[in-house]
PDB file of N, CA, C and O and ligand atoms in Angstrom:
ATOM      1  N   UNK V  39      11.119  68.410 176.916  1.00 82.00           N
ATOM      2  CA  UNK V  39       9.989  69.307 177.136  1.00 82.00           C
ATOM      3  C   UNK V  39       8.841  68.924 176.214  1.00 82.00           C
ATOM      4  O   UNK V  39       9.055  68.614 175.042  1.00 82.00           O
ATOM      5  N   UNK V  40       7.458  68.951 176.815  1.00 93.00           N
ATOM      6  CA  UNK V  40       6.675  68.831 176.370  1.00 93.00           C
ATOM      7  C   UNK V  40       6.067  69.552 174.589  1.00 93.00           C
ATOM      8  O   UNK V  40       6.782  70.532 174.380  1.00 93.00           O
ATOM      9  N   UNK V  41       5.369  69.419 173.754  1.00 96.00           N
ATOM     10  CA  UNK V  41       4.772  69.652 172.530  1.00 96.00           C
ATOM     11  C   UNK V  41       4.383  70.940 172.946  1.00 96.00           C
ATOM     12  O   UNK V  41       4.326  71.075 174.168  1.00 96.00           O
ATOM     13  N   UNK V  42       4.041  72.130 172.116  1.00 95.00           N
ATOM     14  CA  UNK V  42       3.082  73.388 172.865  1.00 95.00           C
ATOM     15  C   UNK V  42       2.601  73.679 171.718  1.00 95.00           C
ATOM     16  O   UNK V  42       3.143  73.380 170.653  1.00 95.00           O
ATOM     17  N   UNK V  43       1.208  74.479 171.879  1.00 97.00           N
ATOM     18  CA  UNK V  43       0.344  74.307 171.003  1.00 97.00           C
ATOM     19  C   UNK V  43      -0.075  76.064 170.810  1.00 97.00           C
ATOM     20  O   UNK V  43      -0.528  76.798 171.688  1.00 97.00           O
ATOM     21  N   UNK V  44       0.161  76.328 169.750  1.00 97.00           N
ATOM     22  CA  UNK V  44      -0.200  77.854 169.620  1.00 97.00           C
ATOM     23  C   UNK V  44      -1.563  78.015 169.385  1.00 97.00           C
ATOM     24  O   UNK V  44      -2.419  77.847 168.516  1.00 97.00           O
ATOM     25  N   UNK V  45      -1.487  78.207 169.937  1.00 97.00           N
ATOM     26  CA  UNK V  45      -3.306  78.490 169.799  1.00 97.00           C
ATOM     27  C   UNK V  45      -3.620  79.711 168.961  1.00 97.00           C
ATOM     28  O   UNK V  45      -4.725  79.471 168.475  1.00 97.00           O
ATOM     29  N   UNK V  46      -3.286  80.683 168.618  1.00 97.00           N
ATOM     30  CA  UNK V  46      -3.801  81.389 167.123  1.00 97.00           C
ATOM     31  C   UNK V  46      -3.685  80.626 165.841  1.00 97.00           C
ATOM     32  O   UNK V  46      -4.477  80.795 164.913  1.00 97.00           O
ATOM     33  N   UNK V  47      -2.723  79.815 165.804  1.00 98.00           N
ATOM     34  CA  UNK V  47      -2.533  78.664 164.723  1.00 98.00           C
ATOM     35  C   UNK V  47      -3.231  77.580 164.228  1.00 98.00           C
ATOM     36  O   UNK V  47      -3.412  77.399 163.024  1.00 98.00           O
ATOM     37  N   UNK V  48      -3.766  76.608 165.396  1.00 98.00           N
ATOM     38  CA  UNK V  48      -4.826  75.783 165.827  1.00 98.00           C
ATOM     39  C   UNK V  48      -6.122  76.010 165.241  1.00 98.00           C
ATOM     40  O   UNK V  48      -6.826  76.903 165.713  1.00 98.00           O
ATOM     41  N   UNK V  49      -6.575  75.231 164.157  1.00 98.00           N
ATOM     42  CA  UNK V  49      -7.858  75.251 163.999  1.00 98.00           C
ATOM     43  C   UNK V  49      -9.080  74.245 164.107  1.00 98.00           C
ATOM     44  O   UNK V  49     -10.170  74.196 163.536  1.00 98.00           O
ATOM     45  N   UNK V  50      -8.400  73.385 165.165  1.00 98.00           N
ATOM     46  CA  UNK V  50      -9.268  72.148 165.550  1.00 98.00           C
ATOM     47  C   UNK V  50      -9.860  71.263 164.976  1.00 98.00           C
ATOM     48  O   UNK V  50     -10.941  70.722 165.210  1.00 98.00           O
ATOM     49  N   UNK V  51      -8.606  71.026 163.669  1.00 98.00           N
ATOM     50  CA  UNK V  51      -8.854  69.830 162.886  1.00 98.00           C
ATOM     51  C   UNK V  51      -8.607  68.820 163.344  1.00 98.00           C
ATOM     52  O   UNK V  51      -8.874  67.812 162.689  1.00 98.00           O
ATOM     53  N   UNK V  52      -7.939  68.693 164.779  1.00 98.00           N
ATOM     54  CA  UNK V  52      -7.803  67.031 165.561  1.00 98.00           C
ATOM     55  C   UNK V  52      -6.864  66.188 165.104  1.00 98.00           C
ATOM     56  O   UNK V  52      -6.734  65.136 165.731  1.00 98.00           O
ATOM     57  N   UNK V  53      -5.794  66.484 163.656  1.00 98.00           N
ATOM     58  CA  UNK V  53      -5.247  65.444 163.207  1.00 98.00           C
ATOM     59  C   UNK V  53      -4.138  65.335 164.388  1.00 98.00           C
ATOM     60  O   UNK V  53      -3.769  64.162 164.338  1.00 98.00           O
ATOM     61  N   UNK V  54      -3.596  65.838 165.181  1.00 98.00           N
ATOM     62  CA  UNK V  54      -2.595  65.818 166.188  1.00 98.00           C
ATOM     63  C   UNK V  54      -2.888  65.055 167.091  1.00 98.00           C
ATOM     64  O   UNK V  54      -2.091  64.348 167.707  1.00 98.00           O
ATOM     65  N   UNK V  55      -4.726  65.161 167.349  1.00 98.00           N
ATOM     66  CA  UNK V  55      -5.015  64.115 168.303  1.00 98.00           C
ATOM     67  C   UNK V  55      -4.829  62.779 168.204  1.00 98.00           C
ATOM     68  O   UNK V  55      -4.390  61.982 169.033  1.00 98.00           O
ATOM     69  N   UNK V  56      -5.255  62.607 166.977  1.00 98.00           N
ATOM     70  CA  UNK V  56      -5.521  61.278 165.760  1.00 98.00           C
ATOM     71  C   UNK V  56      -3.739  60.646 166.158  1.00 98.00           C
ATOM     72  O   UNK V  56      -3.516  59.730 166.951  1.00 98.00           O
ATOM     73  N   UNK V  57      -2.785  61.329 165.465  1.00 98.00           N
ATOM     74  CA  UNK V  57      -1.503  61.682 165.718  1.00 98.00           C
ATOM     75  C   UNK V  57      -1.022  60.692 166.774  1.00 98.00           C
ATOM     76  O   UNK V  57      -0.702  59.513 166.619  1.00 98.00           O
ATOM     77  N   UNK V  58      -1.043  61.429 167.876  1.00 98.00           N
ATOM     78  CA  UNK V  58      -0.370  61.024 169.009  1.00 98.00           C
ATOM     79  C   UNK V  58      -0.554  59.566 169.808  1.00 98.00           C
ATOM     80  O   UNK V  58      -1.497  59.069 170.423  1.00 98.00           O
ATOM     81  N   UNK V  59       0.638  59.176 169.539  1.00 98.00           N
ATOM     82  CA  UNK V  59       0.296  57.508 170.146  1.00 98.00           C
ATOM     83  C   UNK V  59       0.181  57.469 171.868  1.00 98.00           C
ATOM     84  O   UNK V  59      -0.048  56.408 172.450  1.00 98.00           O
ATOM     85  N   UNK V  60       0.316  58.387 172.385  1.00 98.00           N
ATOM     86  CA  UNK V  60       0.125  58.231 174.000  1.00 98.00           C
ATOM     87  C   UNK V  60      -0.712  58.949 174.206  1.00 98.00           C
ATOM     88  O   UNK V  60      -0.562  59.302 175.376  1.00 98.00           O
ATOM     89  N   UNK V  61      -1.917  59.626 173.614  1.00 98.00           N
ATOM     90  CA  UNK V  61      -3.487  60.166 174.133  1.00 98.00           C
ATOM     91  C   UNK V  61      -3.314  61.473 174.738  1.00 98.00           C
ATOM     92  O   UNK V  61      -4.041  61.817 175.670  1.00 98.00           O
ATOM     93  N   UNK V  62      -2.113  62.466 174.129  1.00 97.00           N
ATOM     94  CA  UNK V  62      -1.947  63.142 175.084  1.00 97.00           C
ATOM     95  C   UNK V  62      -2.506  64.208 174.790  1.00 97.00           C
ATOM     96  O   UNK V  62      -2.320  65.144 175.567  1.00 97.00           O
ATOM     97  N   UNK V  63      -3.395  64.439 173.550  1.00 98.00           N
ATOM     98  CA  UNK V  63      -3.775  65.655 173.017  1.00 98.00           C
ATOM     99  C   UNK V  63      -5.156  65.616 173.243  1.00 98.00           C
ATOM    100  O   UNK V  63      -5.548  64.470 173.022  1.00 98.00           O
ATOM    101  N   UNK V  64      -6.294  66.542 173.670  1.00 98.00           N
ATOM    102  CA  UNK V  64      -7.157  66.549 173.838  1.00 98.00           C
ATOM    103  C   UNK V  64      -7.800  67.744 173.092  1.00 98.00           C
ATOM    104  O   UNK V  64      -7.058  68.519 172.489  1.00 98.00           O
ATOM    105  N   UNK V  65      -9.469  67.982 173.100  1.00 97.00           N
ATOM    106  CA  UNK V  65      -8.927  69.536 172.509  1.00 97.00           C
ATOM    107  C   UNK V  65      -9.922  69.975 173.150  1.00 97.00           C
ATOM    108  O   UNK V  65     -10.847  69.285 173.578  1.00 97.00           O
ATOM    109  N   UNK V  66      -9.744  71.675 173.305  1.00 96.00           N
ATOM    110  CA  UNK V  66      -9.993  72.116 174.398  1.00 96.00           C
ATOM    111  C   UNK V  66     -10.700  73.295 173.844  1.00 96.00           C
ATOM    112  O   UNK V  66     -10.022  74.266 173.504  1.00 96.00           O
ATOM    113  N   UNK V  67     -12.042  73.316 173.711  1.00 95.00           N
ATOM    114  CA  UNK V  67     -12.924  74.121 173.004  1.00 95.00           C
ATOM    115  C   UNK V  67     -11.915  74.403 171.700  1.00 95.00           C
ATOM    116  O   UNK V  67     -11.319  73.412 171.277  1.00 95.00           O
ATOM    117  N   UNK V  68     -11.727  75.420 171.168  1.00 96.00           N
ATOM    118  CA  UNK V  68     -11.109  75.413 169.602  1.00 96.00           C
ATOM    119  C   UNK V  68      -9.765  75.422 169.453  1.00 96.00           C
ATOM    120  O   UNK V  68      -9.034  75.871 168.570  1.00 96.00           O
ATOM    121  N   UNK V  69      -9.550  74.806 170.546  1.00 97.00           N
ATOM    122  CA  UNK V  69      -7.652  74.455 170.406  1.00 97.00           C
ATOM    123  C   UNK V  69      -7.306  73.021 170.669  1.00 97.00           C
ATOM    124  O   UNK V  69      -8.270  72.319 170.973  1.00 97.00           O
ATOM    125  N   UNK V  70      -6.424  72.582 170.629  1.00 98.00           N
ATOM    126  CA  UNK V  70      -5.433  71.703 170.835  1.00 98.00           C
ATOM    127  C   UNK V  70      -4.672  71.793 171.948  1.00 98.00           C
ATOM    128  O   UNK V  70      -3.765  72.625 171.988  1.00 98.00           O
ATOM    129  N   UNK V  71      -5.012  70.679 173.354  1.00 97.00           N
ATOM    130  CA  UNK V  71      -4.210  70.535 174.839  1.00 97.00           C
ATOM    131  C   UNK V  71      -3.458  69.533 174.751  1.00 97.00           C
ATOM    132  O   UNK V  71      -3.812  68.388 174.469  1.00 97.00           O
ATOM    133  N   UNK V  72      -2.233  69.959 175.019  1.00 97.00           N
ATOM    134  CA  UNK V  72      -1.180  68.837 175.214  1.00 97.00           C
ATOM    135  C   UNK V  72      -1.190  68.405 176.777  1.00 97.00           C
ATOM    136  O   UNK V  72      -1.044  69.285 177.626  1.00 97.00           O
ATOM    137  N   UNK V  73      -1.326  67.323 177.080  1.00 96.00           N
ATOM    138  CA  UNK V  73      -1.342  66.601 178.784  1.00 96.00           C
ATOM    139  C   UNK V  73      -0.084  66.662 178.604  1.00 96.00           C
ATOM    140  O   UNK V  73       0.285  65.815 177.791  1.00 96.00           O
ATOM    141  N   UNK V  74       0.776  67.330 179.030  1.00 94.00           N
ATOM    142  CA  UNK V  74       2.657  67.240 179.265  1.00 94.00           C
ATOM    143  C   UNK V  74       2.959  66.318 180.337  1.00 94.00           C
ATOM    144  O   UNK V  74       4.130  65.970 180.485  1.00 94.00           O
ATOM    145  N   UNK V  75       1.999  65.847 181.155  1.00 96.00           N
ATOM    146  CA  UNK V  75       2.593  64.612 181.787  1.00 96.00           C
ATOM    147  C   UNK V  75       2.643  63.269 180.985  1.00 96.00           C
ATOM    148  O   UNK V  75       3.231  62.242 181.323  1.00 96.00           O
ATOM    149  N   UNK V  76       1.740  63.535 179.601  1.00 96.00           N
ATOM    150  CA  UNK V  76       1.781  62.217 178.895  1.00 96.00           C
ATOM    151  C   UNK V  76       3.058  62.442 177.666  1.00 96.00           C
ATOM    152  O   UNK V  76       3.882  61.705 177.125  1.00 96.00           O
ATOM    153  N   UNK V  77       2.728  63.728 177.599  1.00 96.00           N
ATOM    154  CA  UNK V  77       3.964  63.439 175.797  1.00 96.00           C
ATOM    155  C   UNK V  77       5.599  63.129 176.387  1.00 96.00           C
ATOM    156  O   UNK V  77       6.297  63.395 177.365  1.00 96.00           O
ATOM    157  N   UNK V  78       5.681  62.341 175.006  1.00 96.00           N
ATOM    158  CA  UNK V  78       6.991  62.074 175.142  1.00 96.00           C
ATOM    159  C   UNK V  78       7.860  62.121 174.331  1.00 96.00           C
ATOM    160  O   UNK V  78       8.805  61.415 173.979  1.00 96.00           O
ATOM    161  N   UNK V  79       7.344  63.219 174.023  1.00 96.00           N
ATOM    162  CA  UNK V  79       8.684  64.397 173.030  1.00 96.00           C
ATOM    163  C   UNK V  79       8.550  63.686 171.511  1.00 96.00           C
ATOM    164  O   UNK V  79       9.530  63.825 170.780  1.00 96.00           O
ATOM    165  N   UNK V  80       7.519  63.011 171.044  1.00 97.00           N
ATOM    166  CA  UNK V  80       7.755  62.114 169.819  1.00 97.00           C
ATOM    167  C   UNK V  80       8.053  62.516 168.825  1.00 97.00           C
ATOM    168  O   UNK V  80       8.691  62.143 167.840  1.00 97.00           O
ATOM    169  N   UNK V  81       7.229  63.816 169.336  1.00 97.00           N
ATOM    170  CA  UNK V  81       6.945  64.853 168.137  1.00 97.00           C
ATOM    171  C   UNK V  81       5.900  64.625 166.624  1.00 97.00           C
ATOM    172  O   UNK V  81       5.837  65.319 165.609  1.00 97.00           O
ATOM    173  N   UNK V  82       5.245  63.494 166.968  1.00 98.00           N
ATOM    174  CA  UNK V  82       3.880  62.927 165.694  1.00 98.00           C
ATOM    175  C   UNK V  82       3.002  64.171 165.203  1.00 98.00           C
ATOM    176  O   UNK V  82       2.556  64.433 164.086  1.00 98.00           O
ATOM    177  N   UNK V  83       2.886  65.011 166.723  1.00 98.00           N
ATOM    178  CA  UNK V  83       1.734  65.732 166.278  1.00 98.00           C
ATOM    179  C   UNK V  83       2.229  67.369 165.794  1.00 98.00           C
ATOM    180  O   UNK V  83       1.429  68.283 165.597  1.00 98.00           O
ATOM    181  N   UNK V  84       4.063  67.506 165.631  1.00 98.00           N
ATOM    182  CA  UNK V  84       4.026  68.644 164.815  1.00 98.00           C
ATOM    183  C   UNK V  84       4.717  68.077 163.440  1.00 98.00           C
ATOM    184  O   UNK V  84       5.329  68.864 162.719  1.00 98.00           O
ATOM    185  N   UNK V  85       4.609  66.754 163.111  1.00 98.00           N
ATOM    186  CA  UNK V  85       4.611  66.296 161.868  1.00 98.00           C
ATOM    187  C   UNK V  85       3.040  66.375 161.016  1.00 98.00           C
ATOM    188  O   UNK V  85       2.855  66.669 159.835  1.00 98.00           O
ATOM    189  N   UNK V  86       2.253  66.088 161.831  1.00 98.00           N
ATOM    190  CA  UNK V  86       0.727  65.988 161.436  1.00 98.00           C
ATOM    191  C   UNK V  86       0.232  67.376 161.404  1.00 98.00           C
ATOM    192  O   UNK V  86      -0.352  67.818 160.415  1.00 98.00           O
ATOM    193  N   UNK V  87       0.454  68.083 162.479  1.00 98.00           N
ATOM    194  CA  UNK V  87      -0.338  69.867 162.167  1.00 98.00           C
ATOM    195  C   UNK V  87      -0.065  70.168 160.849  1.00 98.00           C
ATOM    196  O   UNK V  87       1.032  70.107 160.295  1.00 98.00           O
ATOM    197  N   UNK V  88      -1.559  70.631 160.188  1.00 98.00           N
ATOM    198  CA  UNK V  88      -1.106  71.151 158.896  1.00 98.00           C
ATOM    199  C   UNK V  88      -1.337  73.010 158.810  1.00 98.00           C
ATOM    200  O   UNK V  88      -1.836  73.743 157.956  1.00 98.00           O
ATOM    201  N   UNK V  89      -0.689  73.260 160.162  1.00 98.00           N
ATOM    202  CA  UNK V  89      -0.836  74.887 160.235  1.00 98.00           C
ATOM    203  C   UNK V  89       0.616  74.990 161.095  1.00 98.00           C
ATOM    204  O   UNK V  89       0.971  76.077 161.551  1.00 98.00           O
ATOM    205  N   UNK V  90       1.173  74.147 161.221  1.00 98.00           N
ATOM    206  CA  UNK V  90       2.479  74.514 162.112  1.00 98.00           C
ATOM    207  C   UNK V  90       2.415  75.071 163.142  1.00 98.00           C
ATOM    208  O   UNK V  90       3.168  75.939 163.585  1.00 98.00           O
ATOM    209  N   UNK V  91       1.015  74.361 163.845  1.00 98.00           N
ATOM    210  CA  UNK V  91       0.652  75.327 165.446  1.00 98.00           C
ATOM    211  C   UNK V  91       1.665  74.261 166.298  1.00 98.00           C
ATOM    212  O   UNK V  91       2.179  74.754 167.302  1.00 98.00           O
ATOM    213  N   UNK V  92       1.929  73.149 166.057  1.00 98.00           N
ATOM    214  CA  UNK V  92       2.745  72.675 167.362  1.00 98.00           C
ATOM    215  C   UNK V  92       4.353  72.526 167.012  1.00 98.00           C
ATOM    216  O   UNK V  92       4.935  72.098 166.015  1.00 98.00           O
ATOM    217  N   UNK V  93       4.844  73.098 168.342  1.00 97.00           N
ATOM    218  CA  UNK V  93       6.329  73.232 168.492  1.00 97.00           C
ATOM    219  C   UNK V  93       6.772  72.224 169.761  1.00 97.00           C
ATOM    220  O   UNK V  93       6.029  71.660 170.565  1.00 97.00           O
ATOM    221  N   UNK V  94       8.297  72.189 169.661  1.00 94.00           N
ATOM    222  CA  UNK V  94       8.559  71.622 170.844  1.00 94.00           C
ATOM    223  C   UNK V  94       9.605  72.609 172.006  1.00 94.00           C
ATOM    224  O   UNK V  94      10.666  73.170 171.731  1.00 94.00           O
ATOM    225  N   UNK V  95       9.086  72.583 172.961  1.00 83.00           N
ATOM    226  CA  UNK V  95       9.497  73.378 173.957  1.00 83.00           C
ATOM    227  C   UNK V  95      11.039  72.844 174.515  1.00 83.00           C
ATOM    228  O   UNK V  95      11.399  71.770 174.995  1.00 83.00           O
ATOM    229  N   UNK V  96      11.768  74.127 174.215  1.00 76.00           N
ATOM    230  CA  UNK V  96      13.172  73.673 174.690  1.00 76.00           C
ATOM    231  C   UNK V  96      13.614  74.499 175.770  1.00 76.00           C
ATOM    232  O   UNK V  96      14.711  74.299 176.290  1.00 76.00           O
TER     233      UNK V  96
HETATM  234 FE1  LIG P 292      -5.067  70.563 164.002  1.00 58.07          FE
HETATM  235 FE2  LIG P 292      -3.841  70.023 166.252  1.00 58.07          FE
HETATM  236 FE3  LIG P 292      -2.734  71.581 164.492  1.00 58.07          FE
HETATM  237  S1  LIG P 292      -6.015  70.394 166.022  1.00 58.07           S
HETATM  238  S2  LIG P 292      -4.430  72.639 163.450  1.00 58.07           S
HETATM  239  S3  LIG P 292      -3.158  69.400 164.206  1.00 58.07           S
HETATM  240  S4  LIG P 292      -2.643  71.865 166.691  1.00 58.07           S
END
């Protein structure tokens, strides 16, 4: 399952985007979008959040 991105958490510092080696994060006015057809569970970008907005969906 794809990365998910809490969005009360999210403060659109981009390092997740930076992060992710398959482009899958975009951001989406003051959040963070995961393209779930691109991630592939790497999990880079809830090593990089420094607010613990991204989880992985099980
Ligand atoms: Fe920043 Fe992405 Fe987290 S924009 S606050 S690393 S969800």
């Amino acid at each position: 399952m794809p990365a998910f991105v809490n969005t009360d958490e999210c403060t659109a510092c981009e390092a997740c985007v930076e992060a992710c080696p398959t482009e899958a994060i975009s951001m989406d006015g003051d959040h963070a979008f995961v393209n779930a057809d691109e991630c592939t569970d790497c999990e880079a970008c809830v090593e990089a959040c420094p607010t613990e907005a991204i989880s992985m969906l099980d």
